[in-house]
Amino acid sequence: MEFPASELPHVVALLTSSAYPDIQKAAICKYFTPDAAFRHPLCAVDSAPNSRQKILGIYRWYRVFASRVDIQVYSVVFDQAKHLAYCDVFQDLYYRGSPFGPRSTHLTVRLHLRKGEDGLYYIASQHDLYQPDEIAALAFPPLAPLLYLLLRLSTYFCIWGAYIGGALGLWSLGVGRMERRGKLFVDGEQMEFDDTRQFAQDLVTPTQPSFTFNDGFGSAAPQAPVTFERPYRTDEDNWIERPYIARANVAPSVEHPGGSPSHSDKYREYSVLQQHVLFWDRDSDGIIWPTDTFVGFRDLGFNVAFSLLSTFIINFFFSLPTRLPYSYIPDPFFRIYVPTIHKAKHGSNSGVYDTEGRFIPSRFEDLFAKYATPVSSTQPGDTISLRELLRLVRGDRLVADPYGWGAALFEWGSTWLLLQKDGKVHKEDLRKLYDGSIFFEIRAMRKDGRGWDKGWGIGGDGFLGGEKVLPFGL
């Protein structure tokens, strides 16, 4: 071959799809060196004098059990300096006597080429690289689904093994002696340990969007990679005056510095956390009965089963903390007291509410800076997906706080069920959830017949996707 990158697809076709055995043999003799080697998951030929005759036998066997072989070479990469070529190959094998259709497999072929005295390239070794399930489909098709399942189970085994190993200090950040660490080579040169850390930092730092990283604040440390992964937002004060100061009765954001004016003006005597739960105080007496919780969830469109579950969780766990400022005797009716709702603030939370129930704008903005996918390097994300919400819950977890973990998972899960649109929760909807104004909006839309076209479920309020197509809700 004079130009392997362009000629190899034709060579592969001659080797596998030839119409006559003589053509196949001629291709082996023309393109392979006499001492060529061959590796396949099911067979191997070592380099030896005239070893290409054994390779010919393997290729002939392909055509013995497969009456037809269709080959497509999608791409070829040739490294001229190292005399290596890689072919991305898809093949369909038609087994003789099989009542089923062709067996389709995908493989990568690694070829080591040798330049002859005539200046042409010859194949010195061939290594066929199959995935385990692909080779199972080729050799014993009924085994392929089982192997596919085993590979997925093995993935979870690796993940849990990594967690356990990290917990034992076997492979975690900053743990281990120098000789236990792998060597890092860049452009053929081994980097020293300090260079390796700098190299890792350089990989992370340029990807940080400009609205979250400012060297003047020193908000990220090289020895703490998590500070690069979850950066602060540092430009909120361009829109919100002193965003780090908690607001007692308004929930502002960069997009809405005034919060929800009509809502906050109406309930200005209440903290933002109290405003968040006022929707369930139906008679405005400062007490939320279990029946209030159930009716409130039904008004938001949740089904009976989820509303009952939510009523049990919320009133059972939040009643006592809000009752203690009044009495050490638990409330026999599991009522929740609005004036002391801040006492129900649990651990492992986002920190958007402070311990007195005020709203901290900078913490709300940081939530999206840390976990939402940015729109660009200068514009933060304004939506957050379920996967990102789960990362948020995981990132906020505190040690020895199973109650807080469960509460956060329930709250964020319910939020996603209520607010998601096309798999994402929008920032403005989440802001209005914090101050509770969106609950009143949802109830109003459901009562006037428009329905709530967000949230999860098929047919909720008659919506399938974003279109109201059913005359009823499910």
PDB file of N, CA and C in Angstrom, residues 253-327:
ATOM      1  N   SER A 253     -33.841  37.845  42.749  1.00  0.00           N
ATOM      2  CA  SER A 253     -32.848  37.141  41.947  1.00  0.00           C
ATOM      3  C   SER A 253     -32.243  38.141  40.979  1.00  0.00           C
ATOM      4  N   VAL A 254     -31.214  37.725  40.252  1.00  0.00           N
ATOM      5  CA  VAL A 254     -30.585  38.612  39.277  1.00  0.00           C
ATOM      6  C   VAL A 254     -31.598  39.069  38.234  1.00  0.00           C
ATOM      7  N   GLU A 255     -32.463  38.147  37.810  1.00  0.00           N
ATOM      8  CA  GLU A 255     -33.459  38.484  36.790  1.00  0.00           C
ATOM      9  C   GLU A 255     -34.618  39.287  37.362  1.00  0.00           C
ATOM     10  N   HIS A 256     -34.918  39.103  38.640  1.00  0.00           N
ATOM     11  CA  HIS A 256     -36.037  39.798  39.285  1.00  0.00           C
ATOM     12  C   HIS A 256     -35.558  40.360  40.628  1.00  0.00           C
ATOM     13  N   PRO A 257     -34.841  41.475  40.594  1.00  0.00           N
ATOM     14  CA  PRO A 257     -34.293  42.050  41.838  1.00  0.00           C
ATOM     15  C   PRO A 257     -35.363  42.427  42.848  1.00  0.00           C
ATOM     16  N   GLY A 258     -36.585  42.669  42.376  1.00  0.00           N
ATOM     17  CA  GLY A 258     -37.667  43.017  43.297  1.00  0.00           C
ATOM     18  C   GLY A 258     -38.450  41.832  43.796  1.00  0.00           C
ATOM     19  N   GLY A 259     -38.053  40.631  43.398  1.00  0.00           N
ATOM     20  CA  GLY A 259     -38.764  39.440  43.830  1.00  0.00           C
ATOM     21  C   GLY A 259     -40.128  39.333  43.178  1.00  0.00           C
ATOM     22  N   SER A 260     -41.128  38.984  43.979  1.00  0.00           N
ATOM     23  CA  SER A 260     -42.529  38.917  43.528  1.00  0.00           C
ATOM     24  C   SER A 260     -43.281  40.032  44.240  1.00  0.00           C
ATOM     25  N   PRO A 261     -43.302  41.240  43.690  1.00  0.00           N
ATOM     26  CA  PRO A 261     -43.807  42.423  44.416  1.00  0.00           C
ATOM     27  C   PRO A 261     -45.216  42.272  44.963  1.00  0.00           C
ATOM     28  N   SER A 262     -46.160  41.817  44.138  1.00  0.00           N
ATOM     29  CA  SER A 262     -47.542  41.714  44.609  1.00  0.00           C
ATOM     30  C   SER A 262     -47.665  40.711  45.741  1.00  0.00           C
ATOM     31  N   HIS A 263     -46.916  39.631  45.645  1.00  0.00           N
ATOM     32  CA  HIS A 263     -46.975  38.600  46.687  1.00  0.00           C
ATOM     33  C   HIS A 263     -46.301  39.074  47.975  1.00  0.00           C
ATOM     34  N   SER A 264     -45.095  39.628  47.849  1.00  0.00           N
ATOM     35  CA  SER A 264     -44.370  40.057  49.048  1.00  0.00           C
ATOM     36  C   SER A 264     -45.040  41.257  49.717  1.00  0.00           C
ATOM     37  N   ASP A 265     -45.680  42.131  48.936  1.00  0.00           N
ATOM     38  CA  ASP A 265     -46.400  43.259  49.546  1.00  0.00           C
ATOM     39  C   ASP A 265     -47.600  42.768  50.345  1.00  0.00           C
ATOM     40  N   LYS A 266     -48.269  41.753  49.830  1.00  0.00           N
ATOM     41  CA  LYS A 266     -49.451  41.214  50.516  1.00  0.00           C
ATOM     42  C   LYS A 266     -49.066  40.520  51.813  1.00  0.00           C
ATOM     43  N   TYR A 267     -47.900  39.859  51.812  1.00  0.00           N
ATOM     44  CA  TYR A 267     -47.492  39.094  52.989  1.00  0.00           C
ATOM     45  C   TYR A 267     -46.194  39.654  53.573  1.00  0.00           C
ATOM     46  N   ARG A 268     -46.050  40.959  53.567  1.00  0.00           N
ATOM     47  CA  ARG A 268     -44.806  41.575  54.001  1.00  0.00           C
ATOM     48  C   ARG A 268     -44.527  41.371  55.486  1.00  0.00           C
ATOM     49  N   GLU A 269     -45.541  41.018  56.269  1.00  0.00           N
ATOM     50  CA  GLU A 269     -45.329  40.784  57.697  1.00  0.00           C
ATOM     51  C   GLU A 269     -44.793  39.383  57.977  1.00  0.00           C
ATOM     52  N   TYR A 270     -44.647  38.588  56.955  1.00  0.00           N
ATOM     53  CA  TYR A 270     -44.166  37.214  57.113  1.00  0.00           C
ATOM     54  C   TYR A 270     -42.766  37.076  56.508  1.00  0.00           C
ATOM     55  N   SER A 271     -41.974  36.186  57.091  1.00  0.00           N
ATOM     56  CA  SER A 271     -40.664  35.891  56.503  1.00  0.00           C
ATOM     57  C   SER A 271     -40.861  35.107  55.212  1.00  0.00           C
ATOM     58  N   VAL A 272     -39.799  35.014  54.409  1.00  0.00           N
ATOM     59  CA  VAL A 272     -39.910  34.295  53.139  1.00  0.00           C
ATOM     60  C   VAL A 272     -40.228  32.822  53.380  1.00  0.00           C
ATOM     61  N   LEU A 273     -39.651  32.233  54.421  1.00  0.00           N
ATOM     62  CA  LEU A 273     -39.961  30.837  54.723  1.00  0.00           C
ATOM     63  C   LEU A 273     -41.416  30.685  55.146  1.00  0.00           C
ATOM     64  N   GLN A 274     -41.929  31.639  55.916  1.00  0.00           N
ATOM     65  CA  GLN A 274     -43.348  31.598  56.271  1.00  0.00           C
ATOM     66  C   GLN A 274     -44.221  31.770  55.028  1.00  0.00           C
ATOM     67  N   GLN A 275     -43.827  32.675  54.129  1.00  0.00           N
ATOM     68  CA  GLN A 275     -44.572  32.839  52.880  1.00  0.00           C
ATOM     69  C   GLN A 275     -44.588  31.538  52.077  1.00  0.00           C
ATOM     70  N   HIS A 276     -43.515  30.782  52.179  1.00  0.00           N
ATOM     71  CA  HIS A 276     -43.411  29.516  51.453  1.00  0.00           C
ATOM     72  C   HIS A 276     -44.503  28.533  51.874  1.00  0.00           C
ATOM     73  N   VAL A 277     -44.931  28.577  53.147  1.00  0.00           N
ATOM     74  CA  VAL A 277     -45.908  27.594  53.640  1.00  0.00           C
ATOM     75  C   VAL A 277     -47.303  28.173  53.819  1.00  0.00           C
ATOM     76  N   LEU A 278     -47.481  29.484  53.615  1.00  0.00           N
ATOM     77  CA  LEU A 278     -48.801  30.097  53.838  1.00  0.00           C
ATOM     78  C   LEU A 278     -49.875  29.512  52.931  1.00  0.00           C
ATOM     79  N   PHE A 279     -49.500  28.994  51.795  1.00  0.00           N
ATOM     80  CA  PHE A 279     -50.475  28.393  50.884  1.00  0.00           C
ATOM     81  C   PHE A 279     -51.265  27.289  51.575  1.00  0.00           C
ATOM     82  N   TRP A 280     -50.619  26.578  52.493  1.00  0.00           N
ATOM     83  CA  TRP A 280     -51.283  25.469  53.180  1.00  0.00           C
ATOM     84  C   TRP A 280     -52.058  25.932  54.415  1.00  0.00           C
ATOM     85  N   ASP A 281     -51.881  27.169  54.824  1.00  0.00           N
ATOM     86  CA  ASP A 281     -52.665  27.715  55.945  1.00  0.00           C
ATOM     87  C   ASP A 281     -53.953  28.301  55.369  1.00  0.00           C
ATOM     88  N   ARG A 282     -54.911  27.459  55.104  1.00  0.00           N
ATOM     89  CA  ARG A 282     -56.082  27.861  54.327  1.00  0.00           C
ATOM     90  C   ARG A 282     -56.967  28.876  55.042  1.00  0.00           C
ATOM     91  N   ASP A 283     -57.023  28.820  56.368  1.00  0.00           N
ATOM     92  CA  ASP A 283     -57.873  29.767  57.101  1.00  0.00           C
ATOM     93  C   ASP A 283     -57.065  30.876  57.764  1.00  0.00           C
ATOM     94  N   SER A 284     -55.761  30.952  57.450  1.00  0.00           N
ATOM     95  CA  SER A 284     -54.892  32.036  57.933  1.00  0.00           C
ATOM     96  C   SER A 284     -54.887  32.160  59.453  1.00  0.00           C
ATOM     97  N   ASP A 285     -54.921  31.019  60.139  1.00  0.00           N
ATOM     98  CA  ASP A 285     -54.880  31.054  61.600  1.00  0.00           C
ATOM     99  C   ASP A 285     -53.499  30.729  62.146  1.00  0.00           C
ATOM    100  N   GLY A 286     -52.506  30.570  61.258  1.00  0.00           N
ATOM    101  CA  GLY A 286     -51.147  30.286  61.689  1.00  0.00           C
ATOM    102  C   GLY A 286     -50.898  28.827  62.004  1.00  0.00           C
ATOM    103  N   ILE A 287     -51.854  27.955  61.696  1.00  0.00           N
ATOM    104  CA  ILE A 287     -51.721  26.528  61.987  1.00  0.00           C
ATOM    105  C   ILE A 287     -52.073  25.731  60.731  1.00  0.00           C
ATOM    106  N   ILE A 288     -51.242  24.759  60.416  1.00  0.00           N
ATOM    107  CA  ILE A 288     -51.478  23.902  59.253  1.00  0.00           C
ATOM    108  C   ILE A 288     -51.826  22.502  59.753  1.00  0.00           C
ATOM    109  N   TRP A 289     -53.084  22.139  59.581  1.00  0.00           N
ATOM    110  CA  TRP A 289     -53.545  20.815  59.964  1.00  0.00           C
ATOM    111  C   TRP A 289     -53.161  19.804  58.871  1.00  0.00           C
ATOM    112  N   PRO A 290     -53.142  18.512  59.210  1.00  0.00           N
ATOM    113  CA  PRO A 290     -52.903  17.511  58.164  1.00  0.00           C
ATOM    114  C   PRO A 290     -53.900  17.613  57.012  1.00  0.00           C
ATOM    115  N   THR A 291     -55.144  17.954  57.326  1.00  0.00           N
ATOM    116  CA  THR A 291     -56.127  18.120  56.242  1.00  0.00           C
ATOM    117  C   THR A 291     -55.749  19.292  55.338  1.00  0.00           C
ATOM    118  N   ASP A 292     -55.169  20.344  55.922  1.00  0.00           N
ATOM    119  CA  ASP A 292     -54.717  21.475  55.102  1.00  0.00           C
ATOM    120  C   ASP A 292     -53.616  21.036  54.137  1.00  0.00           C
ATOM    121  N   THR A 293     -52.694  20.227  54.643  1.00  0.00           N
ATOM    122  CA  THR A 293     -51.603  19.749  53.794  1.00  0.00           C
ATOM    123  C   THR A 293     -52.137  18.905  52.646  1.00  0.00           C
ATOM    124  N   PHE A 294     -53.061  18.004  52.970  1.00  0.00           N
ATOM    125  CA  PHE A 294     -53.623  17.131  51.938  1.00  0.00           C
ATOM    126  C   PHE A 294     -54.362  17.932  50.872  1.00  0.00           C
ATOM    127  N   VAL A 295     -55.226  18.847  51.301  1.00  0.00           N
ATOM    128  CA  VAL A 295     -55.995  19.652  50.347  1.00  0.00           C
ATOM    129  C   VAL A 295     -55.059  20.521  49.508  1.00  0.00           C
ATOM    130  N   GLY A 296     -54.015  21.063  50.140  1.00  0.00           N
ATOM    131  CA  GLY A 296     -53.073  21.895  49.400  1.00  0.00           C
ATOM    132  C   GLY A 296     -52.375  21.130  48.284  1.00  0.00           C
ATOM    133  N   PHE A 297     -51.937  19.907  48.578  1.00  0.00           N
ATOM    134  CA  PHE A 297     -51.289  19.109  47.537  1.00  0.00           C
ATOM    135  C   PHE A 297     -52.270  18.713  46.441  1.00  0.00           C
ATOM    136  N   ARG A 298     -53.513  18.455  46.820  1.00  0.00           N
ATOM    137  CA  ARG A 298     -54.517  18.154  45.795  1.00  0.00           C
ATOM    138  C   ARG A 298     -54.767  19.381  44.925  1.00  0.00           C
ATOM    139  N   ASP A 299     -54.773  20.577  45.544  1.00  0.00           N
ATOM    140  CA  ASP A 299     -54.974  21.807  44.770  1.00  0.00           C
ATOM    141  C   ASP A 299     -53.839  22.038  43.776  1.00  0.00           C
ATOM    142  N   LEU A 300     -52.655  21.506  44.095  1.00  0.00           N
ATOM    143  CA  LEU A 300     -51.511  21.656  43.186  1.00  0.00           C
ATOM    144  C   LEU A 300     -51.504  20.607  42.079  1.00  0.00           C
ATOM    145  N   GLY A 301     -52.439  19.663  42.144  1.00  0.00           N
ATOM    146  CA  GLY A 301     -52.556  18.671  41.079  1.00  0.00           C
ATOM    147  C   GLY A 301     -51.947  17.323  41.385  1.00  0.00           C
ATOM    148  N   PHE A 302     -51.427  17.125  42.608  1.00  0.00           N
ATOM    149  CA  PHE A 302     -50.874  15.822  42.954  1.00  0.00           C
ATOM    150  C   PHE A 302     -52.010  14.823  43.167  1.00  0.00           C
ATOM    151  N   ASN A 303     -51.753  13.560  42.847  1.00  0.00           N
ATOM    152  CA  ASN A 303     -52.805  12.561  43.010  1.00  0.00           C
ATOM    153  C   ASN A 303     -53.007  12.226  44.482  1.00  0.00           C
ATOM    154  N   VAL A 304     -54.038  11.436  44.756  1.00  0.00           N
ATOM    155  CA  VAL A 304     -54.419  11.155  46.143  1.00  0.00           C
ATOM    156  C   VAL A 304     -53.301  10.435  46.887  1.00  0.00           C
ATOM    157  N   ALA A 305     -52.680   9.437  46.244  1.00  0.00           N
ATOM    158  CA  ALA A 305     -51.645   8.654  46.920  1.00  0.00           C
ATOM    159  C   ALA A 305     -50.462   9.528  47.323  1.00  0.00           C
ATOM    160  N   PHE A 306     -49.976  10.357  46.398  1.00  0.00           N
ATOM    161  CA  PHE A 306     -48.833  11.209  46.724  1.00  0.00           C
ATOM    162  C   PHE A 306     -49.222  12.263  47.753  1.00  0.00           C
ATOM    163  N   SER A 307     -50.447  12.773  47.687  1.00  0.00           N
ATOM    164  CA  SER A 307     -50.897  13.774  48.657  1.00  0.00           C
ATOM    165  C   SER A 307     -50.960  13.177  50.057  1.00  0.00           C
ATOM    166  N   LEU A 308     -51.428  11.936  50.165  1.00  0.00           N
ATOM    167  CA  LEU A 308     -51.462  11.271  51.472  1.00  0.00           C
ATOM    168  C   LEU A 308     -50.046  11.035  51.994  1.00  0.00           C
ATOM    169  N   LEU A 309     -49.153  10.584  51.122  1.00  0.00           N
ATOM    170  CA  LEU A 309     -47.766  10.361  51.531  1.00  0.00           C
ATOM    171  C   LEU A 309     -47.126  11.664  51.992  1.00  0.00           C
ATOM    172  N   SER A 310     -47.334  12.734  51.252  1.00  0.00           N
ATOM    173  CA  SER A 310     -46.753  14.029  51.610  1.00  0.00           C
ATOM    174  C   SER A 310     -47.311  14.532  52.931  1.00  0.00           C
ATOM    175  N   THR A 311     -48.600  14.339  53.139  1.00  0.00           N
ATOM    176  CA  THR A 311     -49.219  14.764  54.398  1.00  0.00           C
ATOM    177  C   THR A 311     -48.582  14.048  55.576  1.00  0.00           C
ATOM    178  N   PHE A 312     -48.391  12.741  55.440  1.00  0.00           N
ATOM    179  CA  PHE A 312     -47.780  11.977  56.525  1.00  0.00           C
ATOM    180  C   PHE A 312     -46.357  12.462  56.804  1.00  0.00           C
ATOM    181  N   ILE A 313     -45.547  12.593  55.753  1.00  0.00           N
ATOM    182  CA  ILE A 313     -44.147  12.983  55.935  1.00  0.00           C
ATOM    183  C   ILE A 313     -44.040  14.378  56.536  1.00  0.00           C
ATOM    184  N   ILE A 314     -44.751  15.340  55.963  1.00  0.00           N
ATOM    185  CA  ILE A 314     -44.601  16.738  56.375  1.00  0.00           C
ATOM    186  C   ILE A 314     -45.118  16.960  57.784  1.00  0.00           C
ATOM    187  N   ASN A 315     -46.340  16.539  58.064  1.00  0.00           N
ATOM    188  CA  ASN A 315     -46.904  16.820  59.390  1.00  0.00           C
ATOM    189  C   ASN A 315     -46.277  15.961  60.473  1.00  0.00           C
ATOM    190  N   PHE A 316     -45.873  14.744  60.142  1.00  0.00           N
ATOM    191  CA  PHE A 316     -45.263  13.885  61.146  1.00  0.00           C
ATOM    192  C   PHE A 316     -43.893  14.421  61.567  1.00  0.00           C
ATOM    193  N   PHE A 317     -43.095  14.878  60.605  1.00  0.00           N
ATOM    194  CA  PHE A 317     -41.730  15.290  60.917  1.00  0.00           C
ATOM    195  C   PHE A 317     -41.607  16.772  61.276  1.00  0.00           C
ATOM    196  N   PHE A 318     -42.496  17.617  60.796  1.00  0.00           N
ATOM    197  CA  PHE A 318     -42.356  19.057  61.032  1.00  0.00           C
ATOM    198  C   PHE A 318     -43.225  19.573  62.169  1.00  0.00           C
ATOM    199  N   SER A 319     -44.136  18.760  62.651  1.00  0.00           N
ATOM    200  CA  SER A 319     -45.024  19.231  63.719  1.00  0.00           C
ATOM    201  C   SER A 319     -44.257  19.497  65.014  1.00  0.00           C
ATOM    202  N   LEU A 320     -43.473  18.527  65.464  1.00  0.00           N
ATOM    203  CA  LEU A 320     -42.782  18.668  66.751  1.00  0.00           C
ATOM    204  C   LEU A 320     -41.803  19.838  66.778  1.00  0.00           C
ATOM    205  N   PRO A 321     -40.934  20.029  65.763  1.00  0.00           N
ATOM    206  CA  PRO A 321     -40.015  21.174  65.824  1.00  0.00           C
ATOM    207  C   PRO A 321     -40.727  22.521  65.937  1.00  0.00           C
ATOM    208  N   THR A 322     -41.859  22.686  65.261  1.00  0.00           N
ATOM    209  CA  THR A 322     -42.573  23.967  65.335  1.00  0.00           C
ATOM    210  C   THR A 322     -43.420  24.065  66.594  1.00  0.00           C
ATOM    211  N   ARG A 323     -43.667  22.955  67.255  1.00  0.00           N
ATOM    212  CA  ARG A 323     -44.473  22.931  68.484  1.00  0.00           C
ATOM    213  C   ARG A 323     -43.624  23.227  69.722  1.00  0.00           C
ATOM    214  N   LEU A 324     -42.343  22.835  69.700  1.00  0.00           N
ATOM    215  CA  LEU A 324     -41.503  22.935  70.889  1.00  0.00           C
ATOM    216  C   LEU A 324     -41.407  24.343  71.477  1.00  0.00           C
ATOM    217  N   PRO A 325     -41.372  25.425  70.678  1.00  0.00           N
ATOM    218  CA  PRO A 325     -41.338  26.755  71.299  1.00  0.00           C
ATOM    219  C   PRO A 325     -42.567  27.068  72.155  1.00  0.00           C
ATOM    220  N   TYR A 326     -43.648  26.324  71.957  1.00  0.00           N
ATOM    221  CA  TYR A 326     -44.875  26.552  72.723  1.00  0.00           C
ATOM    222  C   TYR A 326     -45.036  25.544  73.853  1.00  0.00           C
ATOM    223  N   SER A 327     -44.634  24.300  73.597  1.00  0.00           N
ATOM    224  CA  SER A 327     -44.841  23.259  74.593  1.00  0.00           C
ATOM    225  C   SER A 327     -43.925  22.087  74.296  1.00  0.00           C
TER     226      SER A 327
END
